[in-house]
Amino acid sequence: MSKTDEFSKIIIDSNTFKGDSITLGAAMLDGETVTGAHVNIPLKTMNRHGLIAGATGTGKTKSLQVLAENLSDKGIPVLLMDIKGDLSGLAQPSPGHPKIDERHKKIGLPFNATQFPVEVLTLSEQDGVRLRATVSEFGPVLLSRILDLTETQSGIVAVIFKYCDDNKLPLLDLKDFKKILQYATQEGKAEFTESYGRISTASTGAILRKIIELEQQGADLFFGETSFEVDDLLRVDDNGRGYINILRLTDIQDKPKLFSTFMLSLLAEIYSTFPEQGDSGRPELILFIDEAHLIFNEASKALLNQIESIVKLIRSKGVGLYFVTQNPTDVPEEVLGQLGLKVQHALRAFTAKDRKAIKLTAQNYPDSEYYDTTEVLTSLGIGEALVSALDEKGRPTPLAATMMRAPMSRMDVLTSTELAALLSKSKLAKKYNETVDRESAYEMLNDKIKKAEADEAKEKAREEKEALKKAESKRKTTTRTRRKSTRMNPVVKVLTSATFIRSVFGILTKVMRK
């Protein structure tokens, strides 16, 4: 048996599974594609997470597109983070090309141009289904980690949430949260101190500054109603194909705080609402996070710990996370160690640092008697990748340099007309794109403050009225006393009257004459 036949047999045997699988392409040996030696990924292990890495222009996005298409065909919904804005073409079939036909002939796979069911989502004011979440849904712990608060500041946030729960004040958007923070140290200071202890104005000021920083990255558009229900990511179309949900993020590349805030809230919501299913035969949902370094580079230690915990735990919910980045070193080791599938496109060795990174990357792959991994990493062509996956028993499959199949959908963006037509048919757009601003903590606290001010004004007016009454009563009493003291006693008045005196003198005169 020749080396090629021996290699082909190993690849075919190790990529043949009892359950359903998807085909990425055909294995290559010594730079030549071995037709029919298909590299397959069992659906059973797709919830074990994965990595798509490689230098710019090596085909990472097309590999992501291929995986999303094949998952959709198997009835598995997908969520894609479209940072560069080049994935919306999934909604239209590929126009085809002779080079695509040539590639698929080498692989040994037919090529069928296909369009897929697509839903376009947005976090900002771009066209698409608006994604929102309320502050209450985040909860005090997650919000504190997003804001990177100290222990003392986190305690204040917990008190704020407790106060709102106790007083039935809905915390929907950042306007609500800022208002309750200000209330706690101003109008409601006495109330908070009595029930929850004294809250420092310095601490609330620091929290407010962190919130303003988040607002400046567009978070005021994200926090609010109507909240997005993660179950809407699990839809399938009438043909049984899973929806490919594309989140447009082209305008938040310079807003990593907002990106990580959304990602963490989404993962936390999925983990808390999806039922446990263990290792079933297929995943419930697959998430692809393009430009993954945007999450990790700006994340605090507390936030990284939260992400690492969710990555470890969310697998049991039937959810797979796939990170797409230029270099595997962009992903923390604790997360990298949890990834089952690795699709590694070419890396470029321009500097000593690059060569060192390539050696470290090579160590992440199983040893192979057919490849010098370090050498292959720098010699792969566009649309070629080293693939290492897990079989149905969770064991690594043999490393295979793979000629990747071409996407069945358009490898380009939708036109504005096509996008408008897609959104006009969207059921989710009708459900989520209407802005709701119902009465919440901001309005209720303003009403409470106004009522308190009105009550205070009434009390002050009543007290002033009482004071005026007392003053008037005192004045009248004083006047009556003065009048009484100046009036002549009637007896004295009679005794001193001229008539009385003349009568007395008359009587005396008569007596004396006698």
Coordinates of C-alpha atoms in Angstrom, one line a residue:
M1 CA 0.0 0.0 0.0
S2 CA 1.4 3.4 -1.0
K3 CA 1.8 6.2 1.5
T4 CA -1.1 8.1 -0.1
D5 CA -3.4 5.0 0.1
E6 CA -2.4 4.4 3.7
F7 CA -3.0 8.1 4.5
S8 CA -6.4 8.0 2.7
K9 CA -7.5 4.9 4.6
I10 CA -6.6 6.5 8.0
I11 CA -8.5 9.7 7.2
I12 CA -11.6 7.8 5.9
D13 CA -11.7 5.4 8.8
S14 CA -11.2 8.1 11.4
N15 CA -13.9 10.4 9.8
T16 CA -16.6 7.8 9.4
F17 CA -19.2 8.1 12.2
K18 CA -22.4 6.3 13.3
G19 CA -24.3 9.6 13.7
D20 CA -24.8 12.5 11.4
S21 CA -21.9 14.7 10.4
I22 CA -20.9 17.6 8.2
T23 CA -18.1 17.6 5.6
L24 CA -15.5 20.4 5.6
G25 CA -13.4 19.2 2.6
A26 CA -10.8 16.6 1.7
A27 CA -7.4 15.9 3.3
M28 CA -4.2 16.9 1.6
L29 CA -0.8 15.1 1.6
D30 CA 2.4 16.7 0.3
G31 CA 0.4 19.6 -1.1
E32 CA -2.0 17.4 -3.1
T33 CA -5.7 16.9 -2.4
V34 CA -6.6 13.2 -1.8
T35 CA -10.0 13.0 -3.5
G36 CA -12.6 11.3 -1.4
A37 CA -10.6 11.5 1.8
H38 CA -13.3 13.7 3.4
V39 CA -12.7 15.5 6.7
N40 CA -16.0 15.3 8.6
I41 CA -17.2 16.7 11.9
P42 CA -19.7 14.7 13.9
L43 CA -22.7 16.7 15.0
K44 CA -22.6 15.0 18.4
T45 CA -19.4 16.9 19.3
M46 CA -20.3 20.3 17.8
N47 CA -21.3 21.6 21.2
R48 CA -17.6 21.1 22.4
H49 CA -16.8 24.5 21.0
G50 CA -14.1 25.4 18.5
L51 CA -11.6 27.8 17.0
I52 CA -11.2 29.2 13.4
A53 CA -7.8 31.0 13.2
G54 CA -5.4 32.3 10.6
A55 CA -3.8 35.4 9.1
T56 CA -5.9 38.0 7.2
G57 CA -7.0 36.8 3.7
T58 CA -6.4 33.0 4.3
G59 CA -10.1 32.1 4.3
K60 CA -11.4 32.2 7.9
T61 CA -14.7 33.9 7.0
K62 CA -15.4 31.3 4.2
S63 CA -14.7 28.5 6.6
L64 CA -17.2 30.1 9.0
Q65 CA -19.7 30.4 6.2
V66 CA -19.3 26.7 5.2
L67 CA -19.9 25.6 8.8
A68 CA -22.9 27.8 9.2
E69 CA -24.4 26.6 5.9
N70 CA -24.0 22.9 6.7
L71 CA -25.4 23.3 10.2
S72 CA -28.4 25.1 8.8
D73 CA -28.9 22.3 6.3
K74 CA -29.0 19.9 9.2
G75 CA -31.7 21.9 10.9
I76 CA -29.4 23.5 13.5
P77 CA -29.8 27.3 14.1
V78 CA -26.7 29.5 14.0
L79 CA -25.8 33.0 15.4
L80 CA -23.0 34.8 13.6
M81 CA -21.2 37.9 14.8
D82 CA -20.6 39.8 11.6
I83 CA -17.8 42.3 12.5
K84 CA -16.6 42.9 8.9
G85 CA -20.1 43.0 7.3
D86 CA -19.4 40.3 4.7
L87 CA -21.7 37.5 5.8
S88 CA -25.2 38.7 4.7
G89 CA -24.6 37.0 1.3
L90 CA -25.8 33.8 3.0
A91 CA -29.3 34.8 2.1
Q92 CA -28.5 34.5 -1.7
P93 CA -27.2 31.5 -3.7
S94 CA -23.6 31.5 -5.0
P95 CA -23.3 32.6 -8.6
G96 CA -20.8 29.8 -9.1
H97 CA -17.3 29.9 -10.7
P98 CA -15.1 27.5 -12.7
K99 CA -12.5 27.6 -9.8
I100 CA -15.2 26.4 -7.4
D101 CA -16.1 23.5 -9.7
E102 CA -12.4 22.7 -10.0
R103 CA -12.0 22.7 -6.2
H104 CA -15.0 20.5 -5.6
K105 CA -13.9 18.0 -8.3
K106 CA -10.6 17.6 -6.3
I107 CA -12.5 17.2 -3.0
G108 CA -14.9 14.7 -4.5
L109 CA -18.1 16.6 -3.6
P110 CA -20.9 18.0 -5.8
F111 CA -21.4 21.8 -5.6
N112 CA -25.0 23.1 -5.2
A113 CA -25.6 26.8 -5.1
T114 CA -28.1 27.5 -2.3
Q115 CA -29.6 30.3 -0.4
F116 CA -30.3 29.9 3.3
P117 CA -32.9 31.3 5.8
V118 CA -31.3 34.4 7.3
E119 CA -32.4 36.9 10.0
V120 CA -30.4 40.1 10.2
L121 CA -30.0 41.5 13.8
T122 CA -28.5 44.7 15.1
L123 CA -27.4 46.3 18.4
S124 CA -27.3 49.8 17.0
E125 CA -29.3 52.0 14.7
Q126 CA -28.4 49.9 11.6
D127 CA -31.2 48.2 9.7
G128 CA -32.1 44.9 11.3
V129 CA -33.9 43.3 14.2
R130 CA -33.1 45.3 17.3
L131 CA -31.6 43.3 20.2
R132 CA -32.3 44.7 23.6
A133 CA -32.1 43.6 27.3
T134 CA -33.3 45.3 30.5
V135 CA -31.0 46.2 33.4
S136 CA -33.1 44.0 35.6
E137 CA -32.3 41.0 33.4
F138 CA -28.6 41.6 33.9
G139 CA -28.9 41.5 37.7
P140 CA -26.5 43.1 40.2
V141 CA -23.7 40.6 39.8
L142 CA -23.4 40.6 36.0
L143 CA -23.9 44.3 35.8
S144 CA -21.1 44.9 38.4
R145 CA -18.8 42.7 36.4
I146 CA -19.6 44.5 33.1
L147 CA -18.8 47.8 34.8
D148 CA -15.7 46.4 36.5
L149 CA -16.8 47.7 39.9
T150 CA -15.0 47.3 43.3
E151 CA -16.4 45.1 46.0
T152 CA -17.9 48.2 47.8
Q153 CA -19.4 49.5 44.6
S154 CA -20.8 46.1 43.8
G155 CA -22.5 46.0 47.2
I156 CA -24.2 49.4 46.4
V157 CA -25.5 48.0 43.1
A158 CA -26.9 45.0 45.0
V159 CA -28.6 47.4 47.5
I160 CA -30.1 49.4 44.5
F161 CA -31.5 46.3 43.0
K162 CA -33.0 45.2 46.4
Y163 CA -34.6 48.6 46.9
C164 CA -36.2 48.4 43.4
D165 CA -37.5 44.9 44.1
D166 CA -38.9 46.0 47.5
N167 CA -40.6 49.0 46.0
K168 CA -41.6 47.5 42.7
L169 CA -39.6 49.9 40.6
P170 CA -38.8 48.3 37.2
L171 CA -35.1 48.8 36.1
L172 CA -35.4 48.8 32.4
D173 CA -32.8 51.1 30.9
L174 CA -29.7 53.0 32.0
K175 CA -31.8 56.1 32.6
D176 CA -33.6 54.2 35.3
F177 CA -30.4 53.0 36.9
K178 CA -28.8 56.5 37.0
K179 CA -31.9 58.0 38.5
I180 CA -32.1 55.5 41.4
L181 CA -28.3 56.0 42.1
Q182 CA -28.9 59.8 42.3
Y183 CA -32.0 59.3 44.4
A184 CA -30.1 57.1 46.9
T185 CA -27.8 59.9 47.9
Q186 CA -30.1 62.9 47.4
E187 CA -33.9 62.9 47.9
G188 CA -34.1 59.4 49.2
K189 CA -31.0 59.5 51.4
A190 CA -32.8 59.3 54.7
E191 CA -35.0 56.4 53.4
F192 CA -32.0 54.4 52.2
T193 CA -30.0 55.1 55.4
E194 CA -32.8 53.9 57.6
S195 CA -33.5 50.7 55.6
Y196 CA -30.2 49.7 54.0
G197 CA -27.4 51.8 55.6
R198 CA -25.6 54.8 54.4
I199 CA -24.5 55.0 50.8
S200 CA -21.4 57.0 49.9
T201 CA -21.8 59.7 47.3
A202 CA -18.2 59.1 46.2
S203 CA -19.1 55.4 45.4
T204 CA -22.3 56.3 43.5
G205 CA -20.3 59.0 41.6
A206 CA -17.8 56.3 40.5
I207 CA -20.6 54.0 39.4
L208 CA -22.2 56.8 37.4
R209 CA -19.0 57.5 35.6
K210 CA -18.7 53.8 34.6
I211 CA -22.3 53.9 33.3
I212 CA -21.6 57.0 31.2
E213 CA -18.6 55.3 29.7
L214 CA -20.8 52.4 28.7
E215 CA -23.4 54.8 27.3
Q216 CA -20.8 56.5 25.1
Q217 CA -20.3 53.1 23.4
G218 CA -24.0 52.9 22.5
A219 CA -25.3 50.9 25.5
D220 CA -28.2 53.2 25.9
L221 CA -29.6 51.7 22.7
F222 CA -29.0 48.1 24.0
F223 CA -30.6 48.5 27.4
G224 CA -34.4 48.7 27.3
E225 CA -37.5 47.1 25.9
T226 CA -38.7 45.0 24.1
S227 CA -36.2 42.4 25.5
F228 CA -35.0 39.9 22.9
E229 CA -36.0 36.3 23.7
V230 CA -33.2 33.8 23.1
D231 CA -35.7 31.2 22.0
D232 CA -36.2 33.2 18.8
L233 CA -32.6 32.2 17.8
L234 CA -33.8 28.6 17.6
R235 CA -36.2 28.9 14.7
V236 CA -36.3 26.6 11.7
D237 CA -37.9 27.4 8.3
D238 CA -40.7 25.4 6.6
N239 CA -38.1 23.1 5.0
G240 CA -36.6 22.2 8.3
R241 CA -33.4 24.3 7.9
G242 CA -32.1 26.2 10.9
Y243 CA -32.2 30.0 10.7
I244 CA -28.8 31.7 10.3
N245 CA -29.0 34.8 12.5
I246 CA -26.5 37.4 11.5
L247 CA -25.7 40.1 14.0
R248 CA -24.4 43.2 12.2
L249 CA -21.5 44.7 14.2
T250 CA -19.7 46.8 11.6
D251 CA -20.2 50.0 13.6
I252 CA -19.0 48.8 17.0
Q253 CA -15.5 47.7 16.3
D254 CA -14.3 50.6 18.4
K255 CA -16.8 49.8 21.1
P256 CA -15.5 46.6 22.7
K257 CA -17.3 47.3 26.0
L258 CA -20.7 47.1 24.3
F259 CA -19.7 44.0 22.3
S260 CA -18.6 42.1 25.5
T261 CA -21.6 43.4 27.4
F262 CA -23.9 41.9 24.8
M263 CA -22.0 38.7 24.5
L264 CA -22.0 38.1 28.2
S265 CA -25.7 38.9 28.6
L266 CA -26.5 36.6 25.7
L267 CA -24.5 33.7 27.1
A268 CA -25.9 34.2 30.6
E269 CA -29.5 34.3 29.3
I270 CA -28.9 31.1 27.2
Y271 CA -27.4 29.3 30.1
S272 CA -30.2 30.3 32.5
T273 CA -33.1 29.5 30.1
F274 CA -32.0 26.5 28.0
P275 CA -32.7 23.1 29.5
E276 CA -30.0 20.6 30.3
Q277 CA -29.5 18.0 27.6
G278 CA -25.9 16.7 28.2
D279 CA -24.3 15.1 25.1
S280 CA -27.2 14.6 22.8
G281 CA -26.8 13.6 19.2
R282 CA -26.9 17.2 17.9
P283 CA -26.5 20.7 19.3
E284 CA -29.3 23.1 19.8
L285 CA -27.5 26.3 18.7
I286 CA -24.0 27.2 17.5
L287 CA -22.5 30.7 18.0
F288 CA -19.7 32.0 15.9
I289 CA -17.8 35.0 17.4
D290 CA -15.8 36.8 14.7
E291 CA -12.9 39.0 15.8
A292 CA -13.0 37.3 19.2
H293 CA -10.1 39.4 20.5
L294 CA -12.6 42.3 20.8
I295 CA -14.1 40.4 23.8
F296 CA -10.9 39.3 25.4
N297 CA -8.6 42.3 24.9
E298 CA -10.8 44.8 26.8
A299 CA -12.3 42.4 29.3
S300 CA -11.6 42.8 33.0
K301 CA -10.4 39.8 35.1
A302 CA -13.8 39.4 36.6
L303 CA -15.4 39.5 33.1
L304 CA -12.9 36.9 31.8
N305 CA -13.6 34.6 34.7
Q306 CA -17.3 34.9 33.9
I307 CA -16.7 34.0 30.2
E308 CA -14.5 31.1 31.1
S309 CA -17.1 29.7 33.5
I310 CA -19.9 30.0 30.9
V311 CA -17.7 28.4 28.2
K312 CA -17.2 25.4 30.5
L313 CA -20.8 25.1 31.5
I314 CA -22.9 26.0 28.4
R315 CA -21.9 22.8 26.6
S316 CA -24.4 20.9 28.6
K317 CA -27.1 23.1 27.2
G318 CA -26.4 21.9 23.7
V319 CA -24.7 25.2 22.7
G320 CA -21.4 25.4 20.9
L321 CA -19.2 28.5 20.8
Y322 CA -16.7 29.0 18.0
F323 CA -14.2 31.8 18.2
V324 CA -12.8 33.3 15.0
T325 CA -9.5 35.3 15.3
Q326 CA -6.2 35.8 13.6
N327 CA -4.1 34.0 16.2
P328 CA -5.0 31.3 18.7
T329 CA -3.0 33.3 21.3
D330 CA -5.8 35.9 21.2
V331 CA -7.9 33.5 23.1
P332 CA -7.1 32.9 26.8
E333 CA -5.5 29.5 27.6
E334 CA -8.3 28.6 29.9
V335 CA -10.8 29.0 27.1
L336 CA -8.5 27.5 24.4
G337 CA -8.2 24.3 26.4
Q338 CA -12.0 23.8 26.2
L339 CA -12.2 23.9 22.4
G340 CA -12.7 20.6 20.6
L341 CA -12.6 21.7 16.9
K342 CA -9.7 23.7 15.5
V343 CA -9.6 25.0 12.0
Q344 CA -6.2 26.6 11.5
H345 CA -5.6 28.5 8.4
A346 CA -2.1 29.8 7.4
L347 CA 0.0 32.0 9.7
R348 CA 2.6 34.4 8.4
A349 CA 6.2 34.4 9.9
F350 CA 7.4 37.9 9.2
T351 CA 9.0 38.6 12.6
A352 CA 10.7 36.6 15.4
K353 CA 7.6 37.1 17.4
D354 CA 5.5 35.6 14.6
R355 CA 7.8 32.5 14.4
K356 CA 7.5 32.0 18.2
A357 CA 3.7 32.3 18.0
I358 CA 3.7 29.7 15.2
K359 CA 5.7 27.2 17.3
L360 CA 3.3 27.7 20.2
T361 CA 0.3 27.2 17.9
A362 CA 1.8 24.0 16.5
Q363 CA 1.9 22.6 20.0
N364 CA -1.9 22.8 20.2
Y365 CA -2.3 20.1 17.6
P366 CA -1.9 16.3 17.7
D367 CA 1.4 14.9 16.5
S368 CA 1.3 13.5 13.0
E369 CA 3.7 11.3 11.1
Y370 CA 2.5 12.9 7.8
Y371 CA 3.0 16.5 8.7
D372 CA 5.6 18.9 10.1
T373 CA 2.9 21.1 11.7
T374 CA 5.2 24.1 12.1
E375 CA 6.1 24.0 8.4
V376 CA 2.5 23.3 7.2
L377 CA 1.2 26.3 9.2
T378 CA 3.2 28.7 7.0
S379 CA 2.7 26.9 3.7
L380 CA -1.1 26.5 3.6
G381 CA -2.8 28.3 0.6
I382 CA -6.0 30.3 0.6
G383 CA -8.9 28.1 1.5
E384 CA -6.7 25.4 3.1
A385 CA -6.5 24.7 6.8
L386 CA -5.2 22.2 9.4
V387 CA -8.2 20.6 11.0
S388 CA -8.3 18.8 14.3
A389 CA -11.7 17.6 15.6
L390 CA -13.2 15.2 18.2
D391 CA -14.8 11.9 17.2
E392 CA -18.1 10.7 18.7
K393 CA -16.2 9.4 21.8
G394 CA -14.5 12.7 22.3
R395 CA -11.1 11.6 21.0
P396 CA -9.0 13.8 18.7
T397 CA -9.2 12.7 15.1
P398 CA -5.9 12.6 13.1
L399 CA -4.6 15.9 12.0
A400 CA -5.5 16.7 8.4
A401 CA -4.3 19.5 6.2
T402 CA -7.6 20.1 4.4
M403 CA -8.8 21.6 1.1
M404 CA -11.9 23.4 2.4
R405 CA -15.1 23.2 0.3
A406 CA -16.5 26.4 -1.1
P407 CA -19.6 28.2 0.4
M408 CA -22.9 27.3 -1.4
S409 CA -24.2 30.9 -0.8
R410 CA -22.9 34.2 -2.1
M411 CA -19.4 35.2 -0.9
D412 CA -20.4 38.8 -0.8
V413 CA -22.8 41.2 1.0
L414 CA -26.4 41.9 0.2
T415 CA -27.3 45.0 -1.7
S416 CA -29.4 47.6 0.2
T417 CA -32.4 46.6 -1.9
E418 CA -31.9 42.9 -1.1
L419 CA -31.5 43.7 2.6
A420 CA -34.7 45.9 2.7
A421 CA -36.6 43.0 1.0
L422 CA -35.3 40.5 3.6
L423 CA -36.2 42.7 6.5
S424 CA -39.7 43.4 5.1
K425 CA -40.4 39.7 5.4
S426 CA -39.0 39.3 8.9
K427 CA -41.4 38.3 11.6
L428 CA -38.9 39.2 14.3
A429 CA -38.5 42.8 13.0
K430 CA -42.2 43.3 13.6
K431 CA -41.9 41.9 17.1
Y432 CA -38.8 43.8 18.3
N433 CA -38.4 47.0 16.3
E434 CA -41.1 49.0 18.0
T435 CA -39.5 51.1 20.8
V436 CA -41.4 50.7 24.2
D437 CA -40.9 53.2 27.0
R438 CA -43.3 52.2 29.7
E439 CA -43.4 53.6 33.2
S440 CA -40.3 52.4 35.1
A441 CA -38.0 53.5 37.9
Y442 CA -37.1 56.9 36.3
E443 CA -40.8 58.0 35.9
M444 CA -41.9 56.5 39.2
L445 CA -39.1 58.1 41.2
N446 CA -39.8 61.5 39.5
D447 CA -43.4 61.1 40.5
K448 CA -42.4 60.2 44.0
I449 CA -40.1 63.2 44.3
K450 CA -42.8 65.5 43.0
K451 CA -45.3 64.1 45.4
A452 CA -42.9 64.4 48.3
E453 CA -42.2 68.0 47.2
A454 CA -45.9 68.7 46.9
D455 CA -46.6 67.1 50.3
E456 CA -43.7 69.1 51.8
A457 CA -45.1 72.3 50.3
K458 CA -48.6 71.5 51.7
E459 CA -47.2 70.8 55.1
K460 CA -45.2 74.0 55.1
A461 CA -48.4 75.9 54.0
R462 CA -50.4 74.2 56.8
E463 CA -47.7 75.1 59.3
E464 CA -47.6 78.7 58.1
K465 CA -51.4 78.9 58.3
E466 CA -51.4 77.5 61.8
A467 CA -48.7 80.0 62.8
L468 CA -50.8 82.8 61.3
K469 CA -53.9 81.6 63.3
K470 CA -51.9 81.5 66.5
A471 CA -50.5 85.0 65.9
E472 CA -54.0 86.4 65.1
S473 CA -55.5 84.8 68.2
K474 CA -52.7 86.2 70.4
R475 CA -53.2 89.6 68.9
K476 CA -56.9 89.6 69.6
T477 CA -56.4 88.4 73.2
T478 CA -53.9 91.2 73.8
T479 CA -56.3 93.8 72.4
R480 CA -59.1 92.7 74.6
T481 CA -56.8 92.9 77.6
R482 CA -55.9 96.4 76.7
R483 CA -59.5 97.5 76.3
K484 CA -60.5 96.0 79.7
S485 CA -57.7 97.8 81.5
T486 CA -58.7 101.3 80.2
R487 CA -62.4 101.0 80.8
M488 CA -63.6 102.8 84.1
N489 CA -65.3 100.7 86.8
P490 CA -69.1 101.5 86.8
V491 CA -69.2 102.1 90.6
V492 CA -66.2 104.4 90.4
K493 CA -67.9 106.2 87.5
V494 CA -71.1 106.8 89.5
L495 CA -69.2 107.9 92.6
T496 CA -67.1 110.3 90.7
S497 CA -69.9 111.7 88.5
A498 CA -70.9 115.4 88.9
T499 CA -74.6 114.5 89.6
F500 CA -73.6 112.2 92.5
I501 CA -71.2 114.8 93.9
R502 CA -73.9 117.6 93.7
S503 CA -76.4 115.3 95.5
V504 CA -74.0 114.5 98.2
F505 CA -73.1 118.2 98.7
G506 CA -76.8 119.1 98.8
I507 CA -77.5 116.6 101.5
L508 CA -74.6 117.8 103.6
T509 CA -75.7 121.4 103.3
K510 CA -79.2 120.6 104.6
V511 CA -77.7 118.7 107.5
M512 CA -75.5 121.5 108.5
R513 CA -78.3 124.1 108.4
K514 CA -80.3 122.1 110.9

